[in-house]
Coordinates of C-alpha atoms in Angstrom, one line a residue:
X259 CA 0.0 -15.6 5.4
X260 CA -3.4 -14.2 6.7
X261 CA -6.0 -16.7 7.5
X262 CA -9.7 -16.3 6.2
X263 CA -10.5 -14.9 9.7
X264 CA -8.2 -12.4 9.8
X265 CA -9.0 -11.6 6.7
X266 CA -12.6 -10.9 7.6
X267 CA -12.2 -9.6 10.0
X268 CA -9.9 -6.6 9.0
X269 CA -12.4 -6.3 6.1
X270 CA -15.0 -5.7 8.5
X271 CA -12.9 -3.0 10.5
X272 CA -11.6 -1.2 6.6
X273 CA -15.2 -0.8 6.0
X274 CA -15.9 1.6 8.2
X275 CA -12.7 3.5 7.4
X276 CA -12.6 6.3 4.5
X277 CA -11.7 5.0 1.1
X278 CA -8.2 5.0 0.2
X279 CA -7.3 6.0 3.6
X280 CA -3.9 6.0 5.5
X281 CA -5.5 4.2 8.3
X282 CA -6.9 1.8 6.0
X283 CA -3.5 1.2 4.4
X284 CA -2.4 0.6 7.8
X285 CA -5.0 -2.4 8.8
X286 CA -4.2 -4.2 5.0
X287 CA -0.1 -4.1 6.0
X288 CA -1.1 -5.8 9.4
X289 CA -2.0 -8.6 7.7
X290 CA 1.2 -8.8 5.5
X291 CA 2.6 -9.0 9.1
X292 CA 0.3 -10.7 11.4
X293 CA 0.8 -10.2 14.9
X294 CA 2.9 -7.8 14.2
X295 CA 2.6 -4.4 17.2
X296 CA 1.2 -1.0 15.7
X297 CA 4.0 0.9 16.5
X298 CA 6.7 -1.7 14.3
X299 CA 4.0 -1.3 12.0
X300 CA 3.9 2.8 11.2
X301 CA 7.6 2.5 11.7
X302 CA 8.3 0.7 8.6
X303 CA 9.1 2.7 5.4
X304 CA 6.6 3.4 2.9
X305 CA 8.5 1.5 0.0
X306 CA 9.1 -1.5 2.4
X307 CA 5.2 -1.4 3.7
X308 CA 3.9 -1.1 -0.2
X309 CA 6.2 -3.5 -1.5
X310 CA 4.6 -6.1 1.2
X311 CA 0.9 -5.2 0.3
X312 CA 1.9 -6.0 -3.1
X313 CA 3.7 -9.3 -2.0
X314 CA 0.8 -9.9 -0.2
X315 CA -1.9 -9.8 -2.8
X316 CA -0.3 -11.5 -5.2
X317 CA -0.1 -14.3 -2.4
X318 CA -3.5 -14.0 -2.2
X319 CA -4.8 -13.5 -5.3
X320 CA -2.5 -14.4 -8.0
X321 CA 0.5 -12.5 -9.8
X322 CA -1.7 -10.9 -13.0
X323 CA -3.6 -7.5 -11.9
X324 CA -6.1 -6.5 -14.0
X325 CA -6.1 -2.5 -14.4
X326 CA -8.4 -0.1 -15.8
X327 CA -7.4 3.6 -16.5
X328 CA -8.6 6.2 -18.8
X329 CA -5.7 7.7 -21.3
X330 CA -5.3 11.3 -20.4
X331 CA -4.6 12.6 -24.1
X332 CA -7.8 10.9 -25.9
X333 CA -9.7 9.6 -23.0
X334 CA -9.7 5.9 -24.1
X335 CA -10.4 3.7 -21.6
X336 CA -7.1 1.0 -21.5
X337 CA -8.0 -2.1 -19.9
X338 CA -4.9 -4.9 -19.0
X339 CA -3.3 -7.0 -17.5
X340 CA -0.3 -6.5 -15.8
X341 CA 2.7 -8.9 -14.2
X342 CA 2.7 -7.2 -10.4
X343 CA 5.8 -9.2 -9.5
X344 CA 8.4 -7.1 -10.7
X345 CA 7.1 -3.9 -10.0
X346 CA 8.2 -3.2 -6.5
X347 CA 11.8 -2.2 -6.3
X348 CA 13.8 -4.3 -3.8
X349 CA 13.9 -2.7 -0.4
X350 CA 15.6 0.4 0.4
X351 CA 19.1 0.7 2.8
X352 CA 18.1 1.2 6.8
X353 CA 20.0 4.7 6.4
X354 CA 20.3 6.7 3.1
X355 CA 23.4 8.5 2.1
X356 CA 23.4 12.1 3.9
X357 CA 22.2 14.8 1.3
X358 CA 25.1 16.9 0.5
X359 CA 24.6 20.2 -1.6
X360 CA 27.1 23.0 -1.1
X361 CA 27.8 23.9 2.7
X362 CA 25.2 21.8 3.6
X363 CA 25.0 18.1 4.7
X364 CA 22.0 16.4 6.0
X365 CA 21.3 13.2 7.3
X366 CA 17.6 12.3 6.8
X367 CA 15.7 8.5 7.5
X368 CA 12.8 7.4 5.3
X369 CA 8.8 8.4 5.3
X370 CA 7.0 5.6 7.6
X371 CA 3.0 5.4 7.5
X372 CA 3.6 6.9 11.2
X373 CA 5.1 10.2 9.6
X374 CA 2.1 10.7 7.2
X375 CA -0.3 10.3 9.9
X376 CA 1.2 13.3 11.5
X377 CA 1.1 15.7 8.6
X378 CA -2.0 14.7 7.0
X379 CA -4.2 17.7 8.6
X380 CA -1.7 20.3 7.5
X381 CA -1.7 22.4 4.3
X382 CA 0.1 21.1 1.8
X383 CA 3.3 23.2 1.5
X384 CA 2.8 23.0 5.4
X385 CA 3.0 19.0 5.7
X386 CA 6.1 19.6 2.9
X387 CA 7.9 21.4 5.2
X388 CA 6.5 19.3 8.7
X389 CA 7.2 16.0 6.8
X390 CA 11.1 17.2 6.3
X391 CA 11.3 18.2 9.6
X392 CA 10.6 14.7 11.0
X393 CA 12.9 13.0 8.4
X394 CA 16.0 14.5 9.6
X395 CA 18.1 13.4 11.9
X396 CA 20.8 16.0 11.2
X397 CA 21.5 18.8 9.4
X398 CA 24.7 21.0 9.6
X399 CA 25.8 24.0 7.1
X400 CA 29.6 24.7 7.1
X401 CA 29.9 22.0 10.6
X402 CA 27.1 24.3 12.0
X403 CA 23.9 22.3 13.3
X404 CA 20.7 23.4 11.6
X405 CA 17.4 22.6 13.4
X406 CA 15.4 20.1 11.0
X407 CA 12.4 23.1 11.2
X408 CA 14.4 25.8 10.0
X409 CA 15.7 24.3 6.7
X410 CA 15.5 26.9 3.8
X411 CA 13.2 26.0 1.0
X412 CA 15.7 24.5 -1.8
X413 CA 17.1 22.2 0.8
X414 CA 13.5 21.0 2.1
X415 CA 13.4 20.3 -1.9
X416 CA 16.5 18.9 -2.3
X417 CA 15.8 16.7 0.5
X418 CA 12.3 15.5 -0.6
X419 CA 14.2 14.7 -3.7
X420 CA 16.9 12.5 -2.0
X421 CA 13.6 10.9 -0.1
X422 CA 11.9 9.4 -3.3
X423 CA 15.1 8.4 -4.3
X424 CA 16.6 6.9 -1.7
X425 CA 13.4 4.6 -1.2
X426 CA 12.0 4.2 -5.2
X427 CA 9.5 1.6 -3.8
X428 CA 7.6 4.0 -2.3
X429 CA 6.5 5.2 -6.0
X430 CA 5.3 2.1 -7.7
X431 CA 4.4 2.8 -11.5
X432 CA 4.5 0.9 -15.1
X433 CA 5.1 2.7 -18.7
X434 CA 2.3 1.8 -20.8
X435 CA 1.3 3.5 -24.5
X436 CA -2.2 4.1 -25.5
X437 CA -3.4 1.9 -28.6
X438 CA -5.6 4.9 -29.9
X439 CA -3.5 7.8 -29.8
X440 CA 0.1 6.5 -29.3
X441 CA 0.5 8.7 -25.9
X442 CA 3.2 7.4 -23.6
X443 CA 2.3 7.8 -19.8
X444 CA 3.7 6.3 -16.5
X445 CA 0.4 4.6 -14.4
X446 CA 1.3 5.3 -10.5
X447 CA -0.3 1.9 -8.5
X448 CA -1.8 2.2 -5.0
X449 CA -1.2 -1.2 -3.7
X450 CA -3.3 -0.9 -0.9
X451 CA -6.7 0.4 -3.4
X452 CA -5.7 -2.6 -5.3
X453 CA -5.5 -5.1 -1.6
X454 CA -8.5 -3.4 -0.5
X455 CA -11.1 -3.8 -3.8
X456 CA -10.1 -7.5 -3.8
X457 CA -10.3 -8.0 -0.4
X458 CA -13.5 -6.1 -0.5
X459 CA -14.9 -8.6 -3.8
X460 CA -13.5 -12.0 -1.9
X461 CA -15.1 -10.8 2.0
X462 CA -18.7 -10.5 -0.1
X463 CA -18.1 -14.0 -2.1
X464 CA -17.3 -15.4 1.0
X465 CA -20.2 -14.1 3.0
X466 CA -22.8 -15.2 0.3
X467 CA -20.7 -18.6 0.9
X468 CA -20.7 -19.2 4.2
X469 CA -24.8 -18.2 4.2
X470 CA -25.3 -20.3 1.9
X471 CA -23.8 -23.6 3.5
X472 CA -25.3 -22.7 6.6
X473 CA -28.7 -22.2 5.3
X474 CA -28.2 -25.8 3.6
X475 CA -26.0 -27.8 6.1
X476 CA -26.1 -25.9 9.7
X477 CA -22.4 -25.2 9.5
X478 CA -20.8 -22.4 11.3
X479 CA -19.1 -19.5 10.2
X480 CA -15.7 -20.9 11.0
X481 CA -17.0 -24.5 9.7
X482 CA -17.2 -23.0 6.2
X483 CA -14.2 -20.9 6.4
X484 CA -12.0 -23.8 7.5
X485 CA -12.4 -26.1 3.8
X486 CA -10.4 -25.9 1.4
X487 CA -11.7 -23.3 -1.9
X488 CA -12.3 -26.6 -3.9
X489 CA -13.7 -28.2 -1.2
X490 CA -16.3 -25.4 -0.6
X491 CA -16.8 -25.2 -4.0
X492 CA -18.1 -28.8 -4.4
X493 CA -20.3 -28.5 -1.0
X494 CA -21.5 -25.5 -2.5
X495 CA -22.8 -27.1 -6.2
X496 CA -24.0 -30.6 -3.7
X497 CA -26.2 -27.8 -2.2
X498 CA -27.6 -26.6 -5.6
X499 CA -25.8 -23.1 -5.4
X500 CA -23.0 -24.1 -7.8

């Protein structure tokens, strides 16, 4: 598991980066996978990367996420708790099943964080088409080879289809009904906004922390970081900061 320094210290690079970011995403699954290179890391599968983040925060910082959304029939707001370990879906096969639909059979790999950094510019029926493109690995109609670029439209959809699939991890979501109004909905859950705000809250705790043991103690950075939480917490109420 990531230490307190590496924690630290890739909350210090994520600030900098745009919220919610791919990139951002990115630096939190590096420390599901410490020393890990960059290129194994945008090579793994969405599904597989989110289901780590998710792994990796509740190793963290427990198993019970606390969620707050806003009911899109009455506009409620719908605060709870929610059980994140069984929400990722175990991890998805190396190599789908080819997508077969009439004349047509294509064999196609999984989106990786590397694939979505390439298409992210483009306009969105443009990174549709670009993200298909890169999936496939080959596409034939009646034993004829099709270029992955020149896929017609219903196959491009057919194939995104067989994508989302083929790796379900890669959509992580909960069923949840309103108390007001009754509505049913299904809640989508970005793993990495959920990793990042709790990194974000635990880097600032920390912070205040390690200033004030310093301030009372001379201790260094790495000093403080290096006890134990109950430990710091008792040097921390000694101090008069409790």
């Amino acid at each position: 598991m990531a230490s307190p320094t590496d924690m630290l210290a890739a909350w210090e690079i994520g600030l900098a980066l745009p919220a919610s970011s791919l990139q951002r995403t990115v630096l939190l699954h590096a420390l599901a996978r410490p020393g890990q290179e960059a290129a194994e890391l945008l090579g793994v599968p969405v599904g597989t990367r989110d289901a780590e983040l998710l792994d990796l925060r509740i190793a963290l910082f427990g198993e019970v996420l606390s969620v707050r959304i806003d009911c899109p029939e009455c506009g409620a707001e719908l605060e709870f708790d929610v059980d994140a370990t069984g929400l990722a879906a175990p991890a998805p096969r190396t190599e789908p099943e080819p997508l077969t639909e009439g004349d047509w059979t294509v064999r196609f790999r999984l989106v990786t964080s590397a694939d979505l950094l390439a298409v992210r510019d483009g306009a969105a029926g443009d990174r549709r088409r670009e993200l298909a493109a890169r999936l496939v690995l080959d596409a034939r109609r009646g034993g004829r080879a099709v270029r992955g670029d020149r896929l017609p439209e219903r196959i491009v959809h057919l194939l995104a289809e067989a994508v989302a699939t083929a790796d379900p991890a890669a959509d992580i979501s909960f069923a949840l009904e309103c108390p007001d109004c009754a509505a049913r909905m299904r809640t989508p859950l970005d793993a990495a906004t959920y990793l990042w705000d709790e990194l974000d809250s635990w880097a600032r705790t920390t912070l205040a922390d390690v200033h004030a043991l310093a301030s009372s103690y001379g201790w260094t950075e790495p000093d403080v970081l290096a006890l134990s939480p109950l430990r710091r917490r008792y040097y921390l109420e000694l101090a008069g900061h409790g």
